Amino acid sequence: MPNKSATATATYNAICNAGNGQSGNSSTTITVTIKKQCAITSQYASGITLSDGSLDPGSGSDPTAVANVKSMIQQSTKYVNTPIMGWGLPDPWPDPTTPNPTDWSALDARVQLAVDTGKTPIITLAIAPWWMKGAYNGHGQTQTLTANDEWQPIAYSSRILDNKMDKWTHLVQAVAERYMQPPYNVRTFQVWNELKGYFDSDINNYDFTTDPGQPNGANAKNGYTYMYNQVYNTLLNTASAQHIATQDIKVGGPYVFTDIWSNARQSDPSKVTTPYGIFDQRPLDVLQYWLQHKTGAGFIIFDASLENRDTMKVLNQNPFAAASLFADMVKWIRALDPKLYPGSTTLPINLSEWFSWTEIDGTSVDEDNALKASTMMQFIQAGGGTALSWDNAGNGGSDYGLWTSTLKPGGGQAYPWYNTYKSLMDNFGAGTTIYITSVSNPAAVTALASNRQLMLVNTTANPINVSVNGTTIPLTPYQVIITH
């Protein structure tokens, strides 16, 4: 007898996963087809990371600008994330002679901002006090830090010392005890930041294993997954001790940066080849190992940027070709065998950070908006989850972010991307029915359809016409519109 399930799957793939048209289509009108028979449920939620201190009390920001930004946060996003120290925050436990952290005031204010704006707080457990960390310099040599190193580059390229893991988990426990309780009620935690300090020059790869290292001394050889599992267990044990349901605690890793090479003649190219470059194998190794050896997890996190690592430029100034990067990474994870990589097909896949910019000073705000919109639309259609924005005021030249800098009078004003960002959350957020679309010229138009709205992006510097269900919609250069 024929396999009905296999036949149904093949039919679905033939209809719903059929490729878009050729980018060289010369028609003056571009056709967008909405496949309502091919529906998925959106997993998407927007979020921001407080990464520069500009909204903190005493930051020197213009009060009116800060108030404007808080209002925008209230209206547009679901999550507000903060690290426990660094990126504008002081060390809560700078003195190793004290038995416990001594200063929570700045972190309190950060998490309170999330509460005050009605958002769900996330805490990223990174970085750590200077005296807990060391930089592995290769050949068995670890450089320990001094108090003077606290905010120097070495502090951001150091990992937890093998013999200080208990101090680190004590800090994690203290964070959890404080912020799992009202008024904060934190339930979501990210572990570390981009595997900082975990790169091992001896092996030209990350130390990502469950190896505890050499805890008989001040060595920095423990693997990321070992540290992650210690943190995971600490968080769940702390929740249990506070009579909080452990299933409500969501912990994510491995928070690895996904590098892309411009060609295969580089260090550690993978077999994942795309029009915009070659994925580096090492971050893929991290993700696969972590999936296999984690004690548990509530979600998967990674981050990336559109530029190629070897050139640090965006595809020779063709960034829209790389706008599918985050969607492609979601698809790669989902394609892993769940028997070998538990959670690869079921855990939410979130962006701990994401960077979509042109790298060209003088980029227009419209092009910036179009690029970010196209990037997120493809991420949503691929089944991506939460996307946490970093550098929310951008750099003002090649990346405009969500709003203008609050450090200047009259700042805190919405860039075009803010309005698109809000619209994505309002119209395509988690639980919304998303219809698969195909575009006759995908190099010129990105489309995202839901049971509520249709978003269209002109990804070119030229005016174009788009045909949807027999209706022609004109788009100006880099225009982003939403229509019924």
PDB file of N, CA and C in Angstrom, residues 183-268:
ATOM      1  N   PRO A 183       9.259  42.432  42.939  1.00  0.00           N
ATOM      2  CA  PRO A 183       8.363  42.816  41.834  1.00  0.00           C
ATOM      3  C   PRO A 183       8.875  42.412  40.459  1.00  0.00           C
ATOM      4  N   TYR A 184      10.034  41.705  40.429  1.00  0.00           N
ATOM      5  CA  TYR A 184      10.691  41.455  39.144  1.00  0.00           C
ATOM      6  C   TYR A 184      10.152  40.218  38.428  1.00  0.00           C
ATOM      7  N   ASN A 185      10.032  39.112  39.165  1.00  0.00           N
ATOM      8  CA  ASN A 185       9.446  37.880  38.615  1.00  0.00           C
ATOM      9  C   ASN A 185      10.131  37.398  37.339  1.00  0.00           C
ATOM     10  N   VAL A 186      11.460  37.413  37.340  1.00  0.00           N
ATOM     11  CA  VAL A 186      12.215  36.963  36.166  1.00  0.00           C
ATOM     12  C   VAL A 186      12.132  35.442  36.063  1.00  0.00           C
ATOM     13  N   ARG A 187      11.848  34.969  34.867  1.00  0.00           N
ATOM     14  CA  ARG A 187      11.760  33.530  34.621  1.00  0.00           C
ATOM     15  C   ARG A 187      12.655  33.084  33.461  1.00  0.00           C
ATOM     16  N   THR A 188      13.248  34.029  32.751  1.00  0.00           N
ATOM     17  CA  THR A 188      14.018  33.695  31.549  1.00  0.00           C
ATOM     18  C   THR A 188      15.453  34.173  31.698  1.00  0.00           C
ATOM     19  N   PHE A 189      16.402  33.281  31.397  1.00  0.00           N
ATOM     20  CA  PHE A 189      17.819  33.575  31.574  1.00  0.00           C
ATOM     21  C   PHE A 189      18.610  33.097  30.360  1.00  0.00           C
ATOM     22  N   GLN A 190      19.533  33.930  29.911  1.00  0.00           N
ATOM     23  CA  GLN A 190      20.508  33.548  28.892  1.00  0.00           C
ATOM     24  C   GLN A 190      21.856  33.351  29.587  1.00  0.00           C
ATOM     25  N   VAL A 191      22.608  32.354  29.111  1.00  0.00           N
ATOM     26  CA  VAL A 191      23.857  31.995  29.791  1.00  0.00           C
ATOM     27  C   VAL A 191      25.065  32.437  28.977  1.00  0.00           C
ATOM     28  N   TRP A 192      25.748  33.432  29.521  1.00  0.00           N
ATOM     29  CA  TRP A 192      26.999  33.990  28.986  1.00  0.00           C
ATOM     30  C   TRP A 192      26.715  34.830  27.750  1.00  0.00           C
ATOM     31  N   ASN A 193      27.780  35.220  27.048  1.00  0.00           N
ATOM     32  CA  ASN A 193      27.649  36.125  25.907  1.00  0.00           C
ATOM     33  C   ASN A 193      28.700  35.757  24.864  1.00  0.00           C
ATOM     34  N   GLU A 194      28.244  35.174  23.756  1.00  0.00           N
ATOM     35  CA  GLU A 194      29.095  34.868  22.600  1.00  0.00           C
ATOM     36  C   GLU A 194      30.320  34.019  22.945  1.00  0.00           C
ATOM     37  N   LEU A 195      30.189  33.153  23.953  1.00  0.00           N
ATOM     38  CA  LEU A 195      31.303  32.304  24.380  1.00  0.00           C
ATOM     39  C   LEU A 195      32.581  33.109  24.627  1.00  0.00           C
ATOM     40  N   LYS A 196      32.420  34.315  25.132  1.00  0.00           N
ATOM     41  CA  LYS A 196      33.581  35.165  25.409  1.00  0.00           C
ATOM     42  C   LYS A 196      34.540  34.448  26.353  1.00  0.00           C
ATOM     43  N   GLY A 197      35.815  34.398  25.947  1.00  0.00           N
ATOM     44  CA  GLY A 197      36.838  33.742  26.750  1.00  0.00           C
ATOM     45  C   GLY A 197      36.963  32.256  26.522  1.00  0.00           C
ATOM     46  N   TYR A 198      36.043  31.673  25.770  1.00  0.00           N
ATOM     47  CA  TYR A 198      36.056  30.221  25.591  1.00  0.00           C
ATOM     48  C   TYR A 198      36.740  29.769  24.300  1.00  0.00           C
ATOM     49  N   PHE A 199      37.330  30.703  23.559  1.00  0.00           N
ATOM     50  CA  PHE A 199      38.077  30.283  22.377  1.00  0.00           C
ATOM     51  C   PHE A 199      39.461  29.800  22.798  1.00  0.00           C
ATOM     52  N   ASP A 200      39.872  28.654  22.269  1.00  0.00           N
ATOM     53  CA  ASP A 200      41.132  28.004  22.638  1.00  0.00           C
ATOM     54  C   ASP A 200      42.057  28.003  21.423  1.00  0.00           C
ATOM     55  N   SER A 201      43.102  28.800  21.487  1.00  0.00           N
ATOM     56  CA  SER A 201      44.027  28.902  20.352  1.00  0.00           C
ATOM     57  C   SER A 201      44.783  27.602  20.113  1.00  0.00           C
ATOM     58  N   ASP A 202      44.887  26.749  21.132  1.00  0.00           N
ATOM     59  CA  ASP A 202      45.581  25.473  20.950  1.00  0.00           C
ATOM     60  C   ASP A 202      44.873  24.584  19.929  1.00  0.00           C
ATOM     61  N   ILE A 203      43.566  24.669  19.892  1.00  0.00           N
ATOM     62  CA  ILE A 203      42.781  23.809  19.002  1.00  0.00           C
ATOM     63  C   ILE A 203      42.083  24.611  17.903  1.00  0.00           C
ATOM     64  N   ASN A 204      42.281  25.930  17.903  1.00  0.00           N
ATOM     65  CA  ASN A 204      41.634  26.812  16.928  1.00  0.00           C
ATOM     66  C   ASN A 204      40.125  26.589  16.908  1.00  0.00           C
ATOM     67  N   ASN A 205      39.571  26.471  18.100  1.00  0.00           N
ATOM     68  CA  ASN A 205      38.132  26.241  18.241  1.00  0.00           C
ATOM     69  C   ASN A 205      37.727  26.660  19.646  1.00  0.00           C
ATOM     70  N   TYR A 206      36.440  26.631  19.888  1.00  0.00           N
ATOM     71  CA  TYR A 206      35.950  26.932  21.226  1.00  0.00           C
ATOM     72  C   TYR A 206      36.128  25.727  22.141  1.00  0.00           C
ATOM     73  N   ASP A 207      36.345  26.005  23.424  1.00  0.00           N
ATOM     74  CA  ASP A 207      36.206  24.970  24.445  1.00  0.00           C
ATOM     75  C   ASP A 207      34.719  24.908  24.777  1.00  0.00           C
ATOM     76  N   PHE A 208      34.016  23.983  24.155  1.00  0.00           N
ATOM     77  CA  PHE A 208      32.556  23.954  24.326  1.00  0.00           C
ATOM     78  C   PHE A 208      32.074  22.687  25.015  1.00  0.00           C
ATOM     79  N   THR A 209      32.977  21.890  25.566  1.00  0.00           N
ATOM     80  CA  THR A 209      32.610  20.576  26.072  1.00  0.00           C
ATOM     81  C   THR A 209      32.119  20.638  27.518  1.00  0.00           C
ATOM     82  N   THR A 210      31.894  19.450  28.087  1.00  0.00           N
ATOM     83  CA  THR A 210      31.500  19.331  29.491  1.00  0.00           C
ATOM     84  C   THR A 210      32.705  19.117  30.398  1.00  0.00           C
ATOM     85  N   ASP A 211      33.889  19.403  29.902  1.00  0.00           N
ATOM     86  CA  ASP A 211      35.119  19.246  30.675  1.00  0.00           C
ATOM     87  C   ASP A 211      35.168  20.292  31.793  1.00  0.00           C
ATOM     88  N   PRO A 212      35.347  19.866  33.058  1.00  0.00           N
ATOM     89  CA  PRO A 212      35.424  20.837  34.159  1.00  0.00           C
ATOM     90  C   PRO A 212      36.744  21.577  34.226  1.00  0.00           C
ATOM     91  N   GLY A 213      37.686  21.205  33.353  1.00  0.00           N
ATOM     92  CA  GLY A 213      38.982  21.872  33.356  1.00  0.00           C
ATOM     93  C   GLY A 213      39.906  21.326  34.423  1.00  0.00           C
ATOM     94  N   GLN A 214      40.669  22.219  35.041  1.00  0.00           N
ATOM     95  CA  GLN A 214      41.653  21.841  36.064  1.00  0.00           C
ATOM     96  C   GLN A 214      41.393  22.659  37.326  1.00  0.00           C
ATOM     97  N   PRO A 215      40.393  22.255  38.118  1.00  0.00           N
ATOM     98  CA  PRO A 215      39.975  23.059  39.269  1.00  0.00           C
ATOM     99  C   PRO A 215      40.938  23.044  40.451  1.00  0.00           C
ATOM    100  N   ASN A 216      42.101  22.396  40.278  1.00  0.00           N
ATOM    101  CA  ASN A 216      43.100  22.412  41.351  1.00  0.00           C
ATOM    102  C   ASN A 216      43.892  23.711  41.376  1.00  0.00           C
ATOM    103  N   GLY A 217      43.602  24.620  40.436  1.00  0.00           N
ATOM    104  CA  GLY A 217      44.331  25.884  40.401  1.00  0.00           C
ATOM    105  C   GLY A 217      43.595  26.923  39.586  1.00  0.00           C
ATOM    106  N   ALA A 218      44.242  28.077  39.421  1.00  0.00           N
ATOM    107  CA  ALA A 218      43.637  29.202  38.693  1.00  0.00           C
ATOM    108  C   ALA A 218      43.802  28.993  37.193  1.00  0.00           C
ATOM    109  N   ASN A 219      43.085  28.005  36.682  1.00  0.00           N
ATOM    110  CA  ASN A 219      43.145  27.659  35.265  1.00  0.00           C
ATOM    111  C   ASN A 219      41.831  28.020  34.577  1.00  0.00           C
ATOM    112  N   ALA A 220      41.903  28.315  33.293  1.00  0.00           N
ATOM    113  CA  ALA A 220      40.703  28.635  32.514  1.00  0.00           C
ATOM    114  C   ALA A 220      40.584  27.621  31.388  1.00  0.00           C
ATOM    115  N   LYS A 221      40.165  26.416  31.740  1.00  0.00           N
ATOM    116  CA  LYS A 221      40.086  25.334  30.755  1.00  0.00           C
ATOM    117  C   LYS A 221      38.734  24.637  30.737  1.00  0.00           C
ATOM    118  N   ASN A 222      37.790  25.044  31.600  1.00  0.00           N
ATOM    119  CA  ASN A 222      36.480  24.400  31.578  1.00  0.00           C
ATOM    120  C   ASN A 222      35.756  24.711  30.274  1.00  0.00           C
ATOM    121  N   GLY A 223      34.914  23.779  29.851  1.00  0.00           N
ATOM    122  CA  GLY A 223      34.158  23.962  28.618  1.00  0.00           C
ATOM    123  C   GLY A 223      32.860  24.716  28.850  1.00  0.00           C
ATOM    124  N   TYR A 224      32.380  25.378  27.815  1.00  0.00           N
ATOM    125  CA  TYR A 224      31.153  26.169  27.951  1.00  0.00           C
ATOM    126  C   TYR A 224      29.980  25.316  28.424  1.00  0.00           C
ATOM    127  N   THR A 225      29.798  24.130  27.858  1.00  0.00           N
ATOM    128  CA  THR A 225      28.637  23.322  28.221  1.00  0.00           C
ATOM    129  C   THR A 225      28.717  22.879  29.671  1.00  0.00           C
ATOM    130  N   TYR A 226      29.935  22.650  30.179  1.00  0.00           N
ATOM    131  CA  TYR A 226      30.089  22.360  31.606  1.00  0.00           C
ATOM    132  C   TYR A 226      29.578  23.541  32.424  1.00  0.00           C
ATOM    133  N   MET A 227      30.040  24.748  32.093  1.00  0.00           N
ATOM    134  CA  MET A 227      29.603  25.935  32.825  1.00  0.00           C
ATOM    135  C   MET A 227      28.096  26.123  32.692  1.00  0.00           C
ATOM    136  N   TYR A 228      27.580  25.967  31.483  1.00  0.00           N
ATOM    137  CA  TYR A 228      26.142  26.119  31.253  1.00  0.00           C
ATOM    138  C   TYR A 228      25.348  25.176  32.153  1.00  0.00           C
ATOM    139  N   ASN A 229      25.754  23.916  32.209  1.00  0.00           N
ATOM    140  CA  ASN A 229      25.017  22.942  33.011  1.00  0.00           C
ATOM    141  C   ASN A 229      25.054  23.281  34.493  1.00  0.00           C
ATOM    142  N   GLN A 230      26.182  23.819  34.972  1.00  0.00           N
ATOM    143  CA  GLN A 230      26.253  24.256  36.369  1.00  0.00           C
ATOM    144  C   GLN A 230      25.249  25.381  36.623  1.00  0.00           C
ATOM    145  N   VAL A 231      25.176  26.314  35.693  1.00  0.00           N
ATOM    146  CA  VAL A 231      24.243  27.437  35.826  1.00  0.00           C
ATOM    147  C   VAL A 231      22.801  26.947  35.740  1.00  0.00           C
ATOM    148  N   TYR A 232      22.534  26.077  34.790  1.00  0.00           N
ATOM    149  CA  TYR A 232      21.178  25.545  34.619  1.00  0.00           C
ATOM    150  C   TYR A 232      20.694  24.880  35.906  1.00  0.00           C
ATOM    151  N   ASN A 233      21.518  24.014  36.473  1.00  0.00           N
ATOM    152  CA  ASN A 233      21.128  23.317  37.699  1.00  0.00           C
ATOM    153  C   ASN A 233      20.930  24.295  38.850  1.00  0.00           C
ATOM    154  N   THR A 234      21.792  25.301  38.928  1.00  0.00           N
ATOM    155  CA  THR A 234      21.673  26.297  39.991  1.00  0.00           C
ATOM    156  C   THR A 234      20.357  27.055  39.882  1.00  0.00           C
ATOM    157  N   LEU A 235      19.993  27.458  38.679  1.00  0.00           N
ATOM    158  CA  LEU A 235      18.749  28.207  38.487  1.00  0.00           C
ATOM    159  C   LEU A 235      17.531  27.372  38.860  1.00  0.00           C
ATOM    160  N   LEU A 236      17.503  26.126  38.418  1.00  0.00           N
ATOM    161  CA  LEU A 236      16.339  25.297  38.734  1.00  0.00           C
ATOM    162  C   LEU A 236      16.276  24.946  40.215  1.00  0.00           C
ATOM    163  N   ASN A 237      17.431  24.702  40.829  1.00  0.00           N
ATOM    164  CA  ASN A 237      17.438  24.416  42.264  1.00  0.00           C
ATOM    165  C   ASN A 237      16.986  25.631  43.071  1.00  0.00           C
ATOM    166  N   THR A 238      17.401  26.807  42.629  1.00  0.00           N
ATOM    167  CA  THR A 238      16.996  28.029  43.322  1.00  0.00           C
ATOM    168  C   THR A 238      15.497  28.252  43.185  1.00  0.00           C
ATOM    169  N   ALA A 239      14.970  28.026  41.998  1.00  0.00           N
ATOM    170  CA  ALA A 239      13.525  28.166  41.798  1.00  0.00           C
ATOM    171  C   ALA A 239      12.760  27.203  42.692  1.00  0.00           C
ATOM    172  N   SER A 240      13.217  25.967  42.736  1.00  0.00           N
ATOM    173  CA  SER A 240      12.550  24.963  43.553  1.00  0.00           C
ATOM    174  C   SER A 240      12.564  25.357  45.025  1.00  0.00           C
ATOM    175  N   ALA A 241      13.701  25.878  45.490  1.00  0.00           N
ATOM    176  CA  ALA A 241      13.809  26.298  46.891  1.00  0.00           C
ATOM    177  C   ALA A 241      12.868  27.454  47.211  1.00  0.00           C
ATOM    178  N   GLN A 242      12.515  28.232  46.183  1.00  0.00           N
ATOM    179  CA  GLN A 242      11.595  29.355  46.389  1.00  0.00           C
ATOM    180  C   GLN A 242      10.151  28.996  46.030  1.00  0.00           C
ATOM    181  N   HIS A 243       9.912  27.709  45.825  1.00  0.00           N
ATOM    182  CA  HIS A 243       8.578  27.193  45.514  1.00  0.00           C
ATOM    183  C   HIS A 243       8.035  27.780  44.213  1.00  0.00           C
ATOM    184  N   ILE A 244       8.933  27.961  43.263  1.00  0.00           N
ATOM    185  CA  ILE A 244       8.577  28.394  41.916  1.00  0.00           C
ATOM    186  C   ILE A 244       8.646  27.173  41.011  1.00  0.00           C
ATOM    187  N   ALA A 245       7.636  26.955  40.214  1.00  0.00           N
ATOM    188  CA  ALA A 245       7.602  25.786  39.333  1.00  0.00           C
ATOM    189  C   ALA A 245       8.797  25.806  38.388  1.00  0.00           C
ATOM    190  N   THR A 246       9.587  24.750  38.413  1.00  0.00           N
ATOM    191  CA  THR A 246      10.800  24.732  37.594  1.00  0.00           C
ATOM    192  C   THR A 246      10.488  24.756  36.103  1.00  0.00           C
ATOM    193  N   GLN A 247       9.307  24.256  35.720  1.00  0.00           N
ATOM    194  CA  GLN A 247       8.971  24.292  34.294  1.00  0.00           C
ATOM    195  C   GLN A 247       8.733  25.714  33.796  1.00  0.00           C
ATOM    196  N   ASP A 248       8.572  26.657  34.714  1.00  0.00           N
ATOM    197  CA  ASP A 248       8.402  28.059  34.318  1.00  0.00           C
ATOM    198  C   ASP A 248       9.731  28.757  34.074  1.00  0.00           C
ATOM    199  N   ILE A 249      10.823  28.143  34.510  1.00  0.00           N
ATOM    200  CA  ILE A 249      12.149  28.745  34.344  1.00  0.00           C
ATOM    201  C   ILE A 249      12.699  28.344  32.981  1.00  0.00           C
ATOM    202  N   LYS A 250      12.980  29.329  32.148  1.00  0.00           N
ATOM    203  CA  LYS A 250      13.487  29.088  30.800  1.00  0.00           C
ATOM    204  C   LYS A 250      14.942  29.550  30.727  1.00  0.00           C
ATOM    205  N   VAL A 251      15.815  28.615  30.395  1.00  0.00           N
ATOM    206  CA  VAL A 251      17.256  28.886  30.330  1.00  0.00           C
ATOM    207  C   VAL A 251      17.727  28.585  28.915  1.00  0.00           C
ATOM    208  N   GLY A 252      18.536  29.485  28.355  1.00  0.00           N
ATOM    209  CA  GLY A 252      18.966  29.303  26.976  1.00  0.00           C
ATOM    210  C   GLY A 252      20.460  29.427  26.778  1.00  0.00           C
ATOM    211  N   GLY A 253      20.961  28.720  25.788  1.00  0.00           N
ATOM    212  CA  GLY A 253      22.336  28.759  25.334  1.00  0.00           C
ATOM    213  C   GLY A 253      22.346  28.293  23.881  1.00  0.00           C
ATOM    214  N   PRO A 254      23.491  28.177  23.252  1.00  0.00           N
ATOM    215  CA  PRO A 254      24.820  28.489  23.788  1.00  0.00           C
ATOM    216  C   PRO A 254      25.269  29.921  23.531  1.00  0.00           C
ATOM    217  N   TYR A 255      24.417  30.745  22.896  1.00  0.00           N
ATOM    218  CA  TYR A 255      24.746  32.164  22.659  1.00  0.00           C
ATOM    219  C   TYR A 255      26.078  32.282  21.923  1.00  0.00           C
ATOM    220  N   VAL A 256      26.173  31.590  20.798  1.00  0.00           N
ATOM    221  CA  VAL A 256      27.397  31.597  19.998  1.00  0.00           C
ATOM    222  C   VAL A 256      27.215  32.524  18.804  1.00  0.00           C
ATOM    223  N   PHE A 257      28.291  33.222  18.437  1.00  0.00           N
ATOM    224  CA  PHE A 257      28.264  34.093  17.264  1.00  0.00           C
ATOM    225  C   PHE A 257      28.540  33.248  16.025  1.00  0.00           C
ATOM    226  N   THR A 258      27.693  33.401  15.016  1.00  0.00           N
ATOM    227  CA  THR A 258      27.798  32.609  13.796  1.00  0.00           C
ATOM    228  C   THR A 258      28.558  33.389  12.737  1.00  0.00           C
ATOM    229  N   ASP A 259      29.793  32.988  12.496  1.00  0.00           N
ATOM    230  CA  ASP A 259      30.622  33.664  11.499  1.00  0.00           C
ATOM    231  C   ASP A 259      30.329  33.138  10.099  1.00  0.00           C
ATOM    232  N   ILE A 260      30.438  34.046   9.120  1.00  0.00           N
ATOM    233  CA  ILE A 260      30.254  33.706   7.717  1.00  0.00           C
ATOM    234  C   ILE A 260      31.500  34.142   6.951  1.00  0.00           C
ATOM    235  N   TRP A 261      32.085  33.228   6.177  1.00  0.00           N
ATOM    236  CA  TRP A 261      33.239  33.558   5.337  1.00  0.00           C
ATOM    237  C   TRP A 261      32.766  33.945   3.937  1.00  0.00           C
ATOM    238  N   SER A 262      33.558  34.754   3.246  1.00  0.00           N
ATOM    239  CA  SER A 262      33.186  35.139   1.882  1.00  0.00           C
ATOM    240  C   SER A 262      33.456  34.018   0.883  1.00  0.00           C
ATOM    241  N   ASN A 263      34.359  33.082   1.237  1.00  0.00           N
ATOM    242  CA  ASN A 263      34.658  31.952   0.356  1.00  0.00           C
ATOM    243  C   ASN A 263      35.194  30.812   1.206  1.00  0.00           C
ATOM    244  N   ALA A 264      35.402  29.667   0.589  1.00  0.00           N
ATOM    245  CA  ALA A 264      35.803  28.465   1.325  1.00  0.00           C
ATOM    246  C   ALA A 264      37.296  28.410   1.616  1.00  0.00           C
ATOM    247  N   ARG A 265      38.062  29.367   1.122  1.00  0.00           N
ATOM    248  CA  ARG A 265      39.505  29.354   1.339  1.00  0.00           C
ATOM    249  C   ARG A 265      39.844  30.058   2.654  1.00  0.00           C
ATOM    250  N   GLN A 266      39.194  29.627   3.714  1.00  0.00           N
ATOM    251  CA  GLN A 266      39.345  30.263   5.019  1.00  0.00           C
ATOM    252  C   GLN A 266      39.459  29.182   6.080  1.00  0.00           C
ATOM    253  N   SER A 267      39.624  29.616   7.310  1.00  0.00           N
ATOM    254  CA  SER A 267      39.714  28.679   8.417  1.00  0.00           C
ATOM    255  C   SER A 267      38.361  28.037   8.694  1.00  0.00           C
ATOM    256  N   ASP A 268      38.340  26.734   8.738  1.00  0.00           N
ATOM    257  CA  ASP A 268      37.170  25.961   9.162  1.00  0.00           C
ATOM    258  C   ASP A 268      35.879  26.268   8.413  1.00  0.00           C
TER     259      ASP A 268
END
